[in-house]
PDB file of C-alpha atoms and ligand atoms in Angstrom:
ATOM      1  CA  MET Z  28      21.940  11.440 -29.754  1.00  0.00           C
ATOM      2  CA  VAL Z  29      22.670  12.536 -26.818  1.00  0.00           C
ATOM      3  CA  ARG Z  30      25.577  13.466 -25.267  1.00  0.00           C
ATOM      4  CA  ARG Z  31      25.927  14.573 -21.645  1.00  0.00           C
ATOM      5  CA  GLY Z  32      29.892  14.683 -20.311  1.00  0.00           C
ATOM      6  CA  SER Z  33      31.617  12.052 -21.728  1.00  0.00           C
ATOM      7  CA  ASP Z  34      28.879   9.427 -22.863  1.00  0.00           C
ATOM      8  CA  THR Z  35      27.032   9.000 -25.829  1.00  0.00           C
ATOM      9  CA  LEU Z  36      23.824   7.408 -25.730  1.00  0.00           C
ATOM     10  CA  LEU Z  37      21.263   6.970 -29.076  1.00  0.00           C
ATOM     11  CA  PHE Z  38      18.231   7.118 -29.288  1.00  0.00           C
ATOM     12  CA  ASP Z  39      17.385   4.874 -31.832  1.00  0.00           C
ATOM     13  CA  CYS Z  40      19.620   4.629 -34.517  1.00  0.00           C
ATOM     14  CA  GLY Z  41      18.100   5.163 -38.229  1.00  0.00           C
ATOM     15  CA  GLU Z  42      19.500   3.989 -41.825  1.00  0.00           C
ATOM     16  CA  GLY Z  43      23.081   5.266 -41.952  1.00  0.00           C
ATOM     17  CA  ALA Z  44      23.438   6.618 -38.704  1.00  0.00           C
ATOM     18  CA  GLN Z  45      27.132   5.854 -38.865  1.00  0.00           C
ATOM     19  CA  GLN Z  46      27.751   8.211 -41.821  1.00  0.00           C
ATOM     20  CA  GLN Z  47      25.813  10.592 -39.846  1.00  0.00           C
ATOM     21  CA  MET Z  48      28.205  10.264 -37.051  1.00  0.00           C
ATOM     22  CA  MET Z  49      31.261  10.277 -39.332  1.00  0.00           C
ATOM     23  CA  ARG Z  50      30.262  13.275 -41.095  1.00  0.00           C
ATOM     24  CA  ALA Z  51      28.971  15.270 -37.573  1.00  0.00           C
ATOM     25  CA  ARG Z  52      32.702  14.145 -36.406  1.00  0.00           C
ATOM     26  CA  THR Z  53      30.928  12.751 -32.804  1.00  0.00           C
ATOM     27  CA  GLY Z  54      33.599   9.399 -33.103  1.00  0.00           C
ATOM     28  CA  PHE Z  55      31.528   5.625 -32.631  1.00  0.00           C
ATOM     29  CA  SER Z  56      32.200   5.726 -29.007  1.00  0.00           C
ATOM     30  CA  VAL Z  57      27.862   4.766 -28.021  1.00  0.00           C
ATOM     31  CA  ASP Z  58      27.748   3.708 -24.833  1.00  0.00           C
ATOM     32  CA  ALA Z  59      24.500   2.010 -25.046  1.00  0.00           C
ATOM     33  CA  ILE Z  60      21.343   2.603 -28.059  1.00  0.00           C
ATOM     34  CA  PHE Z  61      17.466   3.058 -26.558  1.00  0.00           C
ATOM     35  CA  VAL Z  62      15.450   1.590 -29.086  1.00  0.00           C
ATOM     36  CA  THR Z  63      11.704   3.181 -29.193  1.00  0.00           C
ATOM     37  CA  HIS Z  64      10.278   0.792 -31.393  1.00  0.00           C
ATOM     38  CA  TRP Z  65      11.220  -1.868 -33.928  1.00  0.00           C
ATOM     39  CA  HIS Z  66      10.024  -0.418 -37.350  1.00  0.00           C
ATOM     40  CA  ALA Z  67      13.024  -0.241 -39.671  1.00  0.00           C
ATOM     41  CA  ASP Z  68      13.225   3.840 -39.968  1.00  0.00           C
ATOM     42  CA  HIS Z  69      14.586   3.391 -35.767  1.00  0.00           C
ATOM     43  CA  PHE Z  70      16.911   0.663 -35.088  1.00  0.00           C
ATOM     44  CA  LEU Z  71      18.074  -0.194 -38.707  1.00  0.00           C
ATOM     45  CA  GLY Z  72      21.783   1.781 -38.292  1.00  0.00           C
ATOM     46  CA  ILE Z  73      22.549  -0.651 -35.247  1.00  0.00           C
ATOM     47  CA  LEU Z  74      23.299  -3.019 -38.526  1.00  0.00           C
ATOM     48  CA  GLY Z  75      26.442  -1.090 -40.032  1.00  0.00           C
ATOM     49  CA  LEU Z  76      27.245   0.654 -36.381  1.00  0.00           C
ATOM     50  CA  VAL Z  77      27.740  -3.150 -34.688  1.00  0.00           C
ATOM     51  CA  GLN Z  78      30.034  -4.238 -37.390  1.00  0.00           C
ATOM     52  CA  THR Z  79      32.081  -0.725 -37.919  1.00  0.00           C
ATOM     53  CA  LEU Z  80      32.617  -1.047 -33.823  1.00  0.00           C
ATOM     54  CA  SER Z  81      33.406  -4.953 -34.232  1.00  0.00           C
ATOM     55  CA  PHE Z  82      35.835  -4.056 -36.963  1.00  0.00           C
ATOM     56  CA  ASN Z  83      37.255  -0.854 -35.003  1.00  0.00           C
ATOM     57  CA  GLY Z  84      37.785  -3.790 -32.352  1.00  0.00           C
ATOM     58  CA  ARG Z  85      35.984  -2.487 -29.586  1.00  0.00           C
ATOM     59  CA  THR Z  86      35.650  -5.020 -26.666  1.00  0.00           C
ATOM     60  CA  ASP Z  87      33.226  -2.462 -24.678  1.00  0.00           C
ATOM     61  CA  PRO Z  88      29.597  -3.950 -23.591  1.00  0.00           C
ATOM     62  CA  LEU Z  89      27.226  -2.835 -26.162  1.00  0.00           C
ATOM     63  CA  PRO Z  90      23.892  -2.686 -24.182  1.00  0.00           C
ATOM     64  CA  ILE Z  91      20.775  -1.799 -26.111  1.00  0.00           C
ATOM     65  CA  TYR Z  92      17.358  -0.847 -24.392  1.00  0.00           C
ATOM     66  CA  GLY Z  93      13.816  -1.551 -26.222  1.00  0.00           C
ATOM     67  CA  PRO Z  94      10.640  -1.991 -26.062  1.00  0.00           C
ATOM     68  CA  GLU Z  95       9.210  -6.652 -26.278  1.00  0.00           C
ATOM     69  CA  TRP Z  96      11.436  -7.825 -29.022  1.00  0.00           C
ATOM     70  CA  VAL Z  97      14.333  -6.218 -28.428  1.00  0.00           C
ATOM     71  CA  THR Z  98      15.717 -10.114 -27.519  1.00  0.00           C
ATOM     72  CA  GLY Z  99      14.255 -11.205 -31.166  1.00  0.00           C
ATOM     73  CA  PHE Z 100      16.272  -8.144 -32.575  1.00  0.00           C
ATOM     74  CA  LEU Z 101      18.725  -9.415 -30.932  1.00  0.00           C
ATOM     75  CA  THR Z 102      18.823 -12.726 -32.142  1.00  0.00           C
ATOM     76  CA  THR Z 103      18.601 -11.735 -35.613  1.00  0.00           C
ATOM     77  CA  LEU Z 104      21.367  -9.201 -35.323  1.00  0.00           C
ATOM     78  CA  ARG Z 105      23.659 -12.257 -34.875  1.00  0.00           C
ATOM     79  CA  HIS Z 106      21.595 -14.882 -37.149  1.00  0.00           C
ATOM     80  CA  ILE Z 107      22.664 -11.991 -40.426  1.00  0.00           C
ATOM     81  CA  SER Z 108      25.564 -11.277 -39.451  1.00  0.00           C
ATOM     82  CA  ARG Z 109      28.684 -12.933 -41.414  1.00  0.00           C
ATOM     83  CA  PHE Z 110      31.062 -11.680 -39.279  1.00  0.00           C
ATOM     84  CA  ASN Z 111      31.746 -12.559 -35.129  1.00  0.00           C
ATOM     85  CA  LEU Z 112      30.923 -10.251 -33.086  1.00  0.00           C
ATOM     86  CA  LYS Z 113      34.671  -9.666 -31.077  1.00  0.00           C
ATOM     87  CA  PHE Z 114      32.331  -6.806 -28.111  1.00  0.00           C
ATOM     88  CA  PRO Z 115      29.626  -8.447 -26.176  1.00  0.00           C
ATOM     89  CA  VAL Z 116      26.030  -6.858 -26.960  1.00  0.00           C
ATOM     90  CA  SER Z 117      23.106  -7.428 -24.730  1.00  0.00           C
ATOM     91  CA  ALA Z 118      18.876  -6.926 -25.354  1.00  0.00           C
ATOM     92  CA  THR Z 119      17.286  -5.343 -22.249  1.00  0.00           C
ATOM     93  CA  GLU Z 120      13.331  -5.361 -22.825  1.00  0.00           C
ATOM     94  CA  LEU Z 121      11.743  -2.729 -20.923  1.00  0.00           C
ATOM     95  CA  ARG Z 122       7.928  -1.104 -20.444  1.00  0.00           C
ATOM     96  CA  ASP Z 123       6.387   1.925 -19.425  1.00  0.00           C
ATOM     97  CA  GLY Z 124       8.037   2.969 -15.620  1.00  0.00           C
ATOM     98  CA  ASP Z 125      10.983   1.068 -16.073  1.00  0.00           C
ATOM     99  CA  TRP Z 126      14.516   2.846 -15.742  1.00  0.00           C
ATOM    100  CA  VAL Z 127      18.404   2.418 -16.421  1.00  0.00           C
ATOM    101  CA  ARG Z 128      20.588   3.836 -14.222  1.00  0.00           C
ATOM    102  CA  PHE Z 129      23.651   6.085 -15.059  1.00  0.00           C
ATOM    103  CA  ASP Z 130      26.037   7.553 -13.864  1.00  0.00           C
ATOM    104  CA  GLY Z 131      24.427  11.419 -12.443  1.00  0.00           C
ATOM    105  CA  TYR Z 132      21.249  10.553 -14.732  1.00  0.00           C
ATOM    106  CA  THR Z 133      18.560   7.875 -15.355  1.00  0.00           C
ATOM    107  CA  VAL Z 134      16.867   6.887 -18.493  1.00  0.00           C
ATOM    108  CA  HIS Z 135      13.612   6.394 -17.811  1.00  0.00           C
ATOM    109  CA  ALA Z 136      10.709   4.456 -20.210  1.00  0.00           C
ATOM    110  CA  PHE Z 137       7.740   5.559 -20.815  1.00  0.00           C
ATOM    111  CA  ALA Z 138       4.780   3.568 -23.220  1.00  0.00           C
ATOM    112  CA  THR Z 139       3.733   5.356 -26.419  1.00  0.00           C
ATOM    113  CA  ASN Z 140       0.814   4.999 -28.100  1.00  0.00           C
ATOM    114  CA  HIS Z 141       1.766   3.778 -32.029  1.00  0.00           C
ATOM    115  CA  GLY Z 142       0.315   0.640 -32.840  1.00  0.00           C
ATOM    116  CA  ILE Z 143       2.864  -1.749 -31.609  1.00  0.00           C
ATOM    117  CA  ALA Z 144       4.983  -2.128 -28.467  1.00  0.00           C
ATOM    118  CA  SER Z 145       7.223   1.290 -28.608  1.00  0.00           C
ATOM    119  CA  LEU Z 146       8.376   4.149 -25.801  1.00  0.00           C
ATOM    120  CA  GLY Z 147       9.372   6.634 -25.573  1.00  0.00           C
ATOM    121  CA  TYR Z 148      12.593   8.155 -23.453  1.00  0.00           C
ATOM    122  CA  VAL Z 149      13.209  10.324 -20.713  1.00  0.00           C
ATOM    123  CA  LEU Z 150      16.732  11.196 -19.495  1.00  0.00           C
ATOM    124  CA  ALA Z 151      16.783  13.380 -16.672  1.00  0.00           C
ATOM    125  CA  GLU Z 152      19.665  14.776 -13.988  1.00  0.00           C
ATOM    126  CA  ASP Z 153      19.789  13.843 -11.236  1.00  0.00           C
ATOM    127  CA  THR Z 154      19.204  16.822  -8.946  1.00  0.00           C
ATOM    128  CA  ARG Z 155      22.257  19.458  -8.845  1.00  0.00           C
ATOM    129  CA  PRO Z 156      23.333  20.769  -5.371  1.00  0.00           C
ATOM    130  CA  GLY Z 157      22.592  24.608  -4.058  1.00  0.00           C
ATOM    131  CA  ARG Z 158      25.031  27.168  -4.903  1.00  0.00           C
ATOM    132  CA  PHE Z 159      27.710  27.134  -1.905  1.00  0.00           C
ATOM    133  CA  ASN Z 160      27.535  30.786  -0.389  1.00  0.00           C
ATOM    134  CA  ARG Z 161      31.540  31.000  -0.238  1.00  0.00           C
ATOM    135  CA  GLU Z 162      31.090  35.109   2.002  1.00  0.00           C
ATOM    136  CA  GLN Z 163      28.523  33.327   4.595  1.00  0.00           C
ATOM    137  CA  ALA Z 164      30.592  30.443   5.432  1.00  0.00           C
ATOM    138  CA  ILE Z 165      33.785  32.675   5.974  1.00  0.00           C
ATOM    139  CA  ALA Z 166      31.607  34.607   8.022  1.00  0.00           C
ATOM    140  CA  LEU Z 167      30.354  31.781   9.940  1.00  0.00           C
ATOM    141  CA  GLY Z 168      34.019  31.303  10.979  1.00  0.00           C
ATOM    142  CA  VAL Z 169      34.966  28.146   8.583  1.00  0.00           C
ATOM    143  CA  PRO Z 170      38.466  29.144   6.784  1.00  0.00           C
ATOM    144  CA  PRO Z 171      38.683  28.632   3.137  1.00  0.00           C
ATOM    145  CA  GLY Z 172      40.073  24.807   2.710  1.00  0.00           C
ATOM    146  CA  PRO Z 173      39.223  21.296   3.209  1.00  0.00           C
ATOM    147  CA  LEU Z 174      35.816  22.527   5.650  1.00  0.00           C
ATOM    148  CA  PHE Z 175      34.720  23.911   2.151  1.00  0.00           C
ATOM    149  CA  GLY Z 176      34.158  20.282  -0.249  1.00  0.00           C
ATOM    150  CA  LYS Z 177      33.187  18.926   3.403  1.00  0.00           C
ATOM    151  CA  ILE Z 178      29.827  20.923   3.565  1.00  0.00           C
ATOM    152  CA  GLN Z 179      29.419  20.332  -0.214  1.00  0.00           C
ATOM    153  CA  ARG Z 180      29.171  17.088   0.022  1.00  0.00           C
ATOM    154  CA  GLY Z 181      26.441  17.505   3.185  1.00  0.00           C
ATOM    155  CA  GLU Z 182      28.537  17.548   6.335  1.00  0.00           C
ATOM    156  CA  THR Z 183      28.640  19.408   9.050  1.00  0.00           C
ATOM    157  CA  VAL Z 184      31.767  20.303  10.527  1.00  0.00           C
ATOM    158  CA  SER Z 185      32.513  22.559  13.889  1.00  0.00           C
ATOM    159  CA  VAL Z 186      34.863  25.535  13.529  1.00  0.00           C
ATOM    160  CA  GLN Z 187      35.943  27.751  16.413  1.00  0.00           C
ATOM    161  CA  LYS Z 188      34.367  31.639  16.935  1.00  0.00           C
ATOM    162  CA  ASP Z 189      35.036  34.057  18.967  1.00  0.00           C
ATOM    163  CA  GLY Z 190      36.893  31.154  21.555  1.00  0.00           C
ATOM    164  CA  THR Z 191      33.379  29.088  21.431  1.00  0.00           C
ATOM    165  CA  THR Z 192      33.014  26.061  19.010  1.00  0.00           C
ATOM    166  CA  VAL Z 193      29.788  26.346  16.834  1.00  0.00           C
ATOM    167  CA  SER Z 194      28.304  23.937  13.871  1.00  0.00           C
ATOM    168  CA  VAL Z 195      27.686  24.892  10.603  1.00  0.00           C
ATOM    169  CA  SER Z 196      25.592  22.842   8.159  1.00  0.00           C
ATOM    170  CA  PRO Z 197      25.106  22.491   4.693  1.00  0.00           C
ATOM    171  CA  ASP Z 198      21.484  24.395   4.954  1.00  0.00           C
ATOM    172  CA  ASP Z 199      23.448  27.577   6.704  1.00  0.00           C
ATOM    173  CA  VAL Z 200      25.737  28.323   3.513  1.00  0.00           C
ATOM    174  CA  MET Z 201      24.373  26.414   0.851  1.00  0.00           C
ATOM    175  CA  GLY Z 202      21.314  27.190  -1.159  1.00  0.00           C
ATOM    176  CA  ARG Z 203      17.870  25.268  -2.613  1.00  0.00           C
ATOM    177  CA  PRO Z 204      18.698  22.361  -4.438  1.00  0.00           C
ATOM    178  CA  ARG Z 205      19.100  23.120  -8.207  1.00  0.00           C
ATOM    179  CA  PRO Z 206      16.731  21.249 -10.942  1.00  0.00           C
ATOM    180  CA  GLY Z 207      19.115  18.995 -13.519  1.00  0.00           C
ATOM    181  CA  ARG Z 208      18.825  18.843 -16.971  1.00  0.00           C
ATOM    182  CA  LYS Z 209      15.576  17.144 -18.691  1.00  0.00           C
ATOM    183  CA  VAL Z 210      15.738  15.770 -22.051  1.00  0.00           C
ATOM    184  CA  VAL Z 211      12.299  13.842 -23.069  1.00  0.00           C
ATOM    185  CA  TYR Z 212      12.377  12.025 -26.569  1.00  0.00           C
ATOM    186  CA  THR Z 213       8.525  10.143 -28.173  1.00  0.00           C
ATOM    187  CA  GLY Z 214       9.791   8.556 -30.618  1.00  0.00           C
ATOM    188  CA  ASP Z 215       6.948   7.825 -33.058  1.00  0.00           C
ATOM    189  CA  THR Z 216       3.449   8.459 -31.075  1.00  0.00           C
ATOM    190  CA  ARG Z 217      -0.068   9.886 -31.259  1.00  0.00           C
ATOM    191  CA  PRO Z 218      -0.680  11.786 -28.508  1.00  0.00           C
ATOM    192  CA  LEU Z 219      -0.998   9.765 -25.743  1.00  0.00           C
ATOM    193  CA  PRO Z 220      -4.986   9.190 -24.350  1.00  0.00           C
ATOM    194  CA  GLY Z 221      -3.543  10.302 -20.520  1.00  0.00           C
ATOM    195  CA  GLY Z 222      -1.236  12.987 -21.569  1.00  0.00           C
ATOM    196  CA  MET Z 223       2.354  13.295 -21.258  1.00  0.00           C
ATOM    197  CA  PRO Z 224       3.829  11.014 -18.398  1.00  0.00           C
ATOM    198  CA  GLU Z 225       4.893  13.235 -15.134  1.00  0.00           C
ATOM    199  CA  ILE Z 226       7.599  11.695 -14.875  1.00  0.00           C
ATOM    200  CA  ALA Z 227       8.143  13.813 -19.109  1.00  0.00           C
ATOM    201  CA  TRP Z 228       7.128  16.741 -17.458  1.00  0.00           C
ATOM    202  CA  ASP Z 229       9.097  20.118 -17.222  1.00  0.00           C
ATOM    203  CA  ALA Z 230      11.571  19.067 -19.556  1.00  0.00           C
ATOM    204  CA  ASP Z 231      14.360  21.450 -20.869  1.00  0.00           C
ATOM    205  CA  LEU Z 232      13.556  19.817 -24.566  1.00  0.00           C
ATOM    206  CA  LEU Z 233      11.141  17.583 -26.082  1.00  0.00           C
ATOM    207  CA  ILE Z 234      11.471  16.138 -29.317  1.00  0.00           C
ATOM    208  CA  HIS Z 235       8.382  15.142 -30.303  1.00  0.00           C
ATOM    209  CA  ASP Z 236       6.784  13.358 -33.278  1.00  0.00           C
ATOM    210  CA  ALA Z 237       5.692  15.167 -36.019  1.00  0.00           C
ATOM    211  CA  THR Z 238       5.134  13.336 -38.812  1.00  0.00           C
ATOM    212  CA  TYR Z 239       2.278  15.941 -40.672  1.00  0.00           C
ATOM    213  CA  ASP Z 240       1.091  19.057 -40.504  1.00  0.00           C
ATOM    214  CA  GLU Z 241      -2.536  19.504 -40.079  1.00  0.00           C
ATOM    215  CA  SER Z 242      -3.520  19.812 -43.340  1.00  0.00           C
ATOM    216  CA  GLU Z 243      -3.110  16.047 -42.702  1.00  0.00           C
ATOM    217  CA  ALA Z 244      -4.247  14.890 -39.513  1.00  0.00           C
ATOM    218  CA  GLY Z 245      -6.751  12.215 -40.605  1.00  0.00           C
ATOM    219  CA  ARG Z 246      -2.994  10.897 -42.176  1.00  0.00           C
ATOM    220  CA  ALA Z 247      -1.611  11.335 -38.770  1.00  0.00           C
ATOM    221  CA  ALA Z 248      -4.636   9.700 -36.506  1.00  0.00           C
ATOM    222  CA  GLU Z 249      -4.456   6.668 -40.076  1.00  0.00           C
ATOM    223  CA  PHE Z 250      -0.963   5.480 -39.328  1.00  0.00           C
ATOM    224  CA  ALA Z 251      -0.628   6.725 -35.553  1.00  0.00           C
ATOM    225  CA  HIS Z 252       1.461  10.079 -35.606  1.00  0.00           C
ATOM    226  CA  ALA Z 253       1.700  13.549 -34.654  1.00  0.00           C
ATOM    227  CA  THR Z 254       0.499  16.048 -35.910  1.00  0.00           C
ATOM    228  CA  ALA Z 255       3.016  19.799 -35.068  1.00  0.00           C
ATOM    229  CA  LYS Z 256       0.031  21.616 -33.720  1.00  0.00           C
ATOM    230  CA  GLU Z 257      -0.787  17.900 -30.859  1.00  0.00           C
ATOM    231  CA  ALA Z 258       2.854  17.871 -30.400  1.00  0.00           C
ATOM    232  CA  GLY Z 259       2.724  21.539 -29.131  1.00  0.00           C
ATOM    233  CA  ALA Z 260      -0.186  20.613 -27.166  1.00  0.00           C
ATOM    234  CA  ALA Z 261       2.214  17.911 -25.633  1.00  0.00           C
ATOM    235  CA  ALA Z 262       5.136  20.523 -25.085  1.00  0.00           C
ATOM    236  CA  THR Z 263       2.097  23.330 -23.561  1.00  0.00           C
ATOM    237  CA  GLN Z 264       0.403  19.879 -21.160  1.00  0.00           C
ATOM    238  CA  ALA Z 265       3.953  18.854 -20.175  1.00  0.00           C
ATOM    239  CA  ARG Z 266       5.348  22.012 -19.514  1.00  0.00           C
ATOM    240  CA  ALA Z 267       8.003  21.951 -21.736  1.00  0.00           C
ATOM    241  CA  GLY Z 268      11.036  24.261 -22.376  1.00  0.00           C
ATOM    242  CA  THR Z 269      11.739  23.467 -25.936  1.00  0.00           C
ATOM    243  CA  LEU Z 270       9.623  21.924 -28.109  1.00  0.00           C
ATOM    244  CA  ALA Z 271      11.525  20.199 -31.367  1.00  0.00           C
ATOM    245  CA  LEU Z 272       9.594  18.810 -33.837  1.00  0.00           C
ATOM    246  CA  VAL Z 273      11.142  15.951 -36.245  1.00  0.00           C
ATOM    247  CA  HIS Z 274       9.788  12.582 -38.298  1.00  0.00           C
ATOM    248  CA  LEU Z 275       8.804  15.288 -40.512  1.00  0.00           C
ATOM    249  CA  SER Z 276       7.052  12.987 -43.684  1.00  0.00           C
ATOM    250  CA  SER Z 277       9.298  13.582 -46.403  1.00  0.00           C
ATOM    251  CA  ARG Z 278       6.996  14.703 -48.498  1.00  0.00           C
ATOM    252  CA  TYR Z 279       7.474  18.603 -46.869  1.00  0.00           C
ATOM    253  CA  THR Z 280      10.584  20.665 -48.239  1.00  0.00           C
ATOM    254  CA  GLY Z 281      10.605  22.424 -44.989  1.00  0.00           C
ATOM    255  CA  ALA Z 282       9.069  22.888 -41.681  1.00  0.00           C
ATOM    256  CA  PRO Z 283       7.234  26.281 -41.730  1.00  0.00           C
ATOM    257  CA  GLY Z 284       3.657  24.947 -41.526  1.00  0.00           C
ATOM    258  CA  HIS Z 285       4.773  22.399 -38.910  1.00  0.00           C
ATOM    259  CA  ILE Z 286       6.544  25.258 -36.924  1.00  0.00           C
ATOM    260  CA  ALA Z 287       3.161  27.783 -37.294  1.00  0.00           C
ATOM    261  CA  ASP Z 288       1.150  24.716 -36.208  1.00  0.00           C
ATOM    262  CA  ALA Z 289       3.024  23.642 -33.226  1.00  0.00           C
ATOM    263  CA  HIS Z 290       2.981  27.317 -31.900  1.00  0.00           C
ATOM    264  CA  GLU Z 291      -1.258  27.190 -31.761  1.00  0.00           C
ATOM    265  CA  THR Z 292      -1.033  25.149 -29.297  1.00  0.00           C
ATOM    266  CA  PHE Z 293       2.509  25.818 -27.844  1.00  0.00           C
ATOM    267  CA  GLY Z 294       3.579  29.474 -26.875  1.00  0.00           C
ATOM    268  CA  GLY Z 295       7.178  28.287 -26.085  1.00  0.00           C
ATOM    269  CA  LYS Z 296      10.037  27.727 -28.479  1.00  0.00           C
ATOM    270  CA  VAL Z 297       9.410  25.552 -30.948  1.00  0.00           C
ATOM    271  CA  ILE Z 298      12.462  24.425 -33.414  1.00  0.00           C
ATOM    272  CA  ALA Z 299      12.647  21.777 -36.768  1.00  0.00           C
ATOM    273  CA  PRO Z 300      15.854  20.606 -36.259  1.00  0.00           C
ATOM    274  CA  ASP Z 301      17.779  20.326 -39.408  1.00  0.00           C
ATOM    275  CA  ASP Z 302      20.048  16.494 -40.147  1.00  0.00           C
ATOM    276  CA  LEU Z 303      23.458  16.958 -38.231  1.00  0.00           C
ATOM    277  CA  GLU Z 304      22.179  20.188 -36.348  1.00  0.00           C
ATOM    278  CA  MET Z 305      23.959  20.473 -32.627  1.00  0.00           C
ATOM    279  CA  ILE Z 306      21.660  22.027 -29.290  1.00  0.00           C
ATOM    280  CA  GLU Z 307      23.296  23.087 -26.333  1.00  0.00           C
ATOM    281  CA  ILE Z 308      20.999  22.608 -23.371  1.00  0.00           C
ATOM    282  CA  PRO Z 309      22.115  24.992 -20.191  1.00  0.00           C
ATOM    283  CA  TYR Z 310      21.003  24.429 -17.250  1.00  0.00           C
ATOM    284  CA  ARG Z 311      18.500  26.646 -15.825  1.00  0.00           C
ATOM    285  CA  ASP Z 312      19.393  28.675 -13.453  1.00  0.00           C
TER     286      ASP Z 312
HETATM  287 ZN1   ZN S  24       7.049   3.617 -36.262  1.00  0.00          ZN
HETATM  288 ZN1   ZN S  25       9.387   6.370 -37.569  1.00  0.00          ZN
END
C-alpha cells in the first residue's frame, strides 16, 4: 500500500489483504489497485476486499490495472462473486511504457521478467517548484502578499521600486526545481535483461523481489525470481536510495542472509521490511 496525500493505492493485493488493512488501521478507502501479474499470491485479496467494500456501501469506482488478463480477472470476479457489486469496478490492461495519471504524480508500468505477462510499477511525483526566496523578493520591491503567490505560480509581476516600474520573474526569486519522490515496485521478476528502465532510475525506494538468498540462486533462475544479490545489483544500476527486499521465501526465518547478500552488490541502505511495517519517504533536499 502506498499512501500519498489523500490517495491510497495498492500494488498487488495478496490473500488476507483486508485483514492486514484492519490490523494496520488504514481503512479501506482504496483509490486504485495495480496488479503486477496474475499469480494467486498477488491478487487473491481483491475478492475479499471488493466484497467488503460493497458491503460497506462504497459508491466510488475502483479501477484495477494490470497486465494481460486483467479484464479476464474482472469477468471471473463477477462470476464467482455471489453478491451484487454496489460500486463500479473497472479493468484496464497496461503494457510496458503505459502510465496512469493522478493528481501530482504518475504511475508508470514497465515490463518485468517472470515467465508470464508481468509488470513493475514506478510511482513518480511531479517535479516541485524551487524554493521561494522571500528576502530576495522583498529586496527587489515585491511587497509580501498576493504577488508572492503569483510568482510562486510561475507569473512575472510588475512592481514599483525607487520610482520606476520593474518586473520580477520567478527565475529572480525561485531556486531550481526540486525532484519529486519516486517509489519503484518490481513485483516478481528475474533481473531484467536490459537492466532497470530509465523511468525507474533514482528511486527513493526500490522494492524488489528477493525470494532467495545466494545459496539458492539456481532455484531463483528456475522459478523466475531474483536473489537478494541480484536485487542489489538492480538497485546499484538504477541508483536507488533505499532497497527493500520483499517476497522472501517462507523457508527463511529471517533476512540477515538476504541483507548481507544485497550489500555485496549495493552500497546503499538495504531493508527487509516486516509485514505492516510503515516507511516514510522524505523529500530529497
Ligand atoms: Zn509470481
Ligand atoms: Zn509471488
